[in-house]
Tab-separated table of C-alpha atoms in Angstrom:
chain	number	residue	atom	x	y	z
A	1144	UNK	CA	1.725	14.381	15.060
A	1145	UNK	CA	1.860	12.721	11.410
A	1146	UNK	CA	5.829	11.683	12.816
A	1147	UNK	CA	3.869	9.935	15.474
A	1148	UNK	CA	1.852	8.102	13.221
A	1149	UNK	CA	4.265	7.106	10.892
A	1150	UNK	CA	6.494	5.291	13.562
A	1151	UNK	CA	3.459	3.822	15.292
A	1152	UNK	CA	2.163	2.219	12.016
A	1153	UNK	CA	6.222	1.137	11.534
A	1154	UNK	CA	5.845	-0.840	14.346
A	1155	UNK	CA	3.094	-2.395	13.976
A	1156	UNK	CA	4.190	-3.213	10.216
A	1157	UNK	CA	7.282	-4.703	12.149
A	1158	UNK	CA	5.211	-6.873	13.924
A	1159	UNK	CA	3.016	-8.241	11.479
A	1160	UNK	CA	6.248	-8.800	9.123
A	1161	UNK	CA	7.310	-10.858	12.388
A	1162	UNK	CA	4.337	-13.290	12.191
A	1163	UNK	CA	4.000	-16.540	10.734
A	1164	UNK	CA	2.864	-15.611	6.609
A	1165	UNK	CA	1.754	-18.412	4.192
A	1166	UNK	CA	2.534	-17.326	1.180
A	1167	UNK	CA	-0.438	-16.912	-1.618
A	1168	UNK	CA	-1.108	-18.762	-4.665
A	1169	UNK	CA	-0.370	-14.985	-6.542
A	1170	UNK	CA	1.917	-14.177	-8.840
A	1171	UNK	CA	3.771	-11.215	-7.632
A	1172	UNK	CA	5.245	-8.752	-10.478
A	1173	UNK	CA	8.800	-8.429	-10.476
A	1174	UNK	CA	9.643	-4.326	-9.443
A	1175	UNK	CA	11.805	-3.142	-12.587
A	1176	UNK	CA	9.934	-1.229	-13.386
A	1177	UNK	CA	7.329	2.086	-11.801
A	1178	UNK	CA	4.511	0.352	-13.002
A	1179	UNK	CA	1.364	0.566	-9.446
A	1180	UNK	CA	0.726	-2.698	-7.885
A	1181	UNK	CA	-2.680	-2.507	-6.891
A	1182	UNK	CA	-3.431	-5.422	-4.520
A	1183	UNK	CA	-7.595	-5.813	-5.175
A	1184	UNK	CA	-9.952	-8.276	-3.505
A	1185	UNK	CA	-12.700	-8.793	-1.000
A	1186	UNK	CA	-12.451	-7.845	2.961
A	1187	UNK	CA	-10.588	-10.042	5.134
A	1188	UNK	CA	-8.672	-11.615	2.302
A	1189	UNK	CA	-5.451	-10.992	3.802
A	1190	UNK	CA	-4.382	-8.274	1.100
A	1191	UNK	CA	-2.116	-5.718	3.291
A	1192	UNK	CA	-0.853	-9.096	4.935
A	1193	UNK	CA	0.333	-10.154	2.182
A	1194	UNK	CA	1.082	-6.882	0.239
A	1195	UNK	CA	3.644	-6.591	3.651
A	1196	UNK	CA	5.493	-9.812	3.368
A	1197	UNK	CA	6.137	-9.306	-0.462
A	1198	UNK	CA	7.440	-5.963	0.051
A	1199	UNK	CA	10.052	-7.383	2.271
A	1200	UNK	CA	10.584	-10.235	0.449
A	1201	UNK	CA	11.202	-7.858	-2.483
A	1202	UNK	CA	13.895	-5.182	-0.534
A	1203	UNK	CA	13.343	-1.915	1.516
A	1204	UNK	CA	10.019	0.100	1.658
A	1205	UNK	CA	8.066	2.466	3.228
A	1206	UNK	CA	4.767	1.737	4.752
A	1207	UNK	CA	1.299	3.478	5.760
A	1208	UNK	CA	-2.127	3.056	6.332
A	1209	UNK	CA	-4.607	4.906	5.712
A	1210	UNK	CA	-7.032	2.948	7.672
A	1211	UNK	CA	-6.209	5.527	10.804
A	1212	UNK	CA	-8.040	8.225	12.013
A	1213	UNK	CA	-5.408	10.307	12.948
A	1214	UNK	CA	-4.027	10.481	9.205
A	1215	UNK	CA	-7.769	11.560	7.825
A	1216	UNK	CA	-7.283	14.647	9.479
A	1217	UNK	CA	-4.172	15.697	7.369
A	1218	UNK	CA	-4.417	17.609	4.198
A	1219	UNK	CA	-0.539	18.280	3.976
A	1220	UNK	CA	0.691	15.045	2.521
A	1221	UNK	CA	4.122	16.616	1.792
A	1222	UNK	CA	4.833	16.161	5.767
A	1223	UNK	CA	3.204	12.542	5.379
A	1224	UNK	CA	5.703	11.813	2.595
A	1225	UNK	CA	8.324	13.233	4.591
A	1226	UNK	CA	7.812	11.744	7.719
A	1227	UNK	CA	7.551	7.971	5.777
A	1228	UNK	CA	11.110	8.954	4.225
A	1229	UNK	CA	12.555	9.985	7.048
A	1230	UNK	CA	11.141	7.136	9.025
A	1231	UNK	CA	11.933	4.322	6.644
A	1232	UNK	CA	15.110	5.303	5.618
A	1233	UNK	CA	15.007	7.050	2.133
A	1234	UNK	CA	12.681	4.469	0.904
A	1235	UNK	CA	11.968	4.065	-3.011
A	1236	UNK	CA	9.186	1.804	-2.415
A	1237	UNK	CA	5.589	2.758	-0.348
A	1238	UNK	CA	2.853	0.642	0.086
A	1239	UNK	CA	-0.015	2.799	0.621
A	1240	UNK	CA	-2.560	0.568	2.573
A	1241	UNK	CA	-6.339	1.285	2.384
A	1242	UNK	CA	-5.644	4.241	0.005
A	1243	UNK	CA	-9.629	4.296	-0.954
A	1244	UNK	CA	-9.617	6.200	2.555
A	1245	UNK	CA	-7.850	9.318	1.016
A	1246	UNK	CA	-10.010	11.966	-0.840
A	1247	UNK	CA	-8.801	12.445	-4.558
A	1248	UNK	CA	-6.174	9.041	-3.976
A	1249	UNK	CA	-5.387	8.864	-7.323
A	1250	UNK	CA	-3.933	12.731	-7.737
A	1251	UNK	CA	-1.839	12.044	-4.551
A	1252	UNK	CA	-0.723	8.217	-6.140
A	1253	UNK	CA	0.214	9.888	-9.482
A	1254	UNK	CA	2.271	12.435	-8.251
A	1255	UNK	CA	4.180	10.221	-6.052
A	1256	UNK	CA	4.782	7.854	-8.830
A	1257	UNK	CA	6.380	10.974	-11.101
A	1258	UNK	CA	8.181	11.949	-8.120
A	1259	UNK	CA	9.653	8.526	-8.676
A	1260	UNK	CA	8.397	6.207	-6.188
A	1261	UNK	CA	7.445	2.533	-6.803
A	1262	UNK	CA	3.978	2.274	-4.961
A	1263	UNK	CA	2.087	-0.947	-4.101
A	1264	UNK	CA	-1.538	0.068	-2.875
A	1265	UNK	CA	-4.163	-1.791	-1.198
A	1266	UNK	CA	-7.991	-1.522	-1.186
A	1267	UNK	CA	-11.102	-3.302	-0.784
A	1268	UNK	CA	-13.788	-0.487	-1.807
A	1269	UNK	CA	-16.065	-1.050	-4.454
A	1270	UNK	CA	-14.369	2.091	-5.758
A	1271	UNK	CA	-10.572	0.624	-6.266
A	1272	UNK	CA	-12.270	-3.005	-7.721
A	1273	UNK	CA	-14.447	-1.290	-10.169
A	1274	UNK	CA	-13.775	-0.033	-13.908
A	1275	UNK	CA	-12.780	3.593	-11.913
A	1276	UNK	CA	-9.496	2.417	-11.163
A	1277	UNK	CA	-8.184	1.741	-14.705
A	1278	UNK	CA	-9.693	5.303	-15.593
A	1279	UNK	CA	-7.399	6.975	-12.332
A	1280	UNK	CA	-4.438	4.587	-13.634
A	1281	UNK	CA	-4.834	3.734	-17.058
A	1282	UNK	CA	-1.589	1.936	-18.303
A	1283	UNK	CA	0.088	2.246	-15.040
A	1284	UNK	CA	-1.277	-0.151	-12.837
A	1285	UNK	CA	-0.741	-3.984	-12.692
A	1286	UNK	CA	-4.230	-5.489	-10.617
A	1287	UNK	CA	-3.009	-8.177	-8.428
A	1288	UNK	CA	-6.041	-9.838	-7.455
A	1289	UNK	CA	-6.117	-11.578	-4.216
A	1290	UNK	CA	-9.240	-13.751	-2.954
A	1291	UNK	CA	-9.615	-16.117	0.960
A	1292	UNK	CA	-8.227	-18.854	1.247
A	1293	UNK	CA	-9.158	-21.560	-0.463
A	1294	UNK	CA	-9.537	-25.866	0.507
A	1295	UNK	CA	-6.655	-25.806	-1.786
């Protein structure tokens, strides 16, 4: 079942990469090093849209999102891990999309990162844009903050 989910949410992540994107007035970090993008900002600011089209503009990744049902119901995130490698292709990049949605986020996050990952996250709770976040990551994140559109 998680195999299912992966490649559904692959496809739709090819779809949206597929779309028209106007790139944001952001400055995206450069990946050298395993430092956590966390992509922050209010609802409907276009944050996993964007989070998308940089990570392809950037090179190879894997993608998931936890805004699904389906992957709630998991507590064996070794087979979600697995099935996003074996999906993606061996990916050293994930964005994790919506990863407020997962109980305990941050244990899962910091394990992946010493396993060696690069990991972009996304999130519009109050709990990933409040002083919490720097306590879960402290001097491993890099906030990219991301706000609508603007007249601009």
């Amino acid at each position: 079942m998680v195999k299912d989910v992966v490649i559904s949410q692959m496809r739709e992540a090819e779809r949206k990469l597929a779309e028209t994107y106007v790139p944001r007035d952001v400055d995206w970090p450069a990946g050298d090093d395993d430092m956590i993008r966390v992509v922050i900002g209010p609802r409907r600011a276009g944050k996993s849209f964007m989070a998308l089209h940089e990570m392809k503009r950037t090179g190879p990744f894997g993608y998931l999102n936890f805004d699904d049902e389906r992957l709630l119901a998991t507590n064996d995130f070794d087979a979600v891990i697995a099935a996003i490698v074996e999906a993606w292709g061996h990916p050293e990049r994930l964005l994790l999309d919506e990863i407020q949605n997962v109980p305990d986020w941050e244990l899962l996050v910091n394990r992946l990162q010493r396993q060696g990952f690069r990991l972009t996250l996304t999130g519009s709770n109050a709990h990933l844009l409040s002083g919490e976040l720097a306590t879960h990551l402290t001097g491993r994140h890099i906030p990219i903050v991301l706000f609508p559109f603007s007249f601009r």
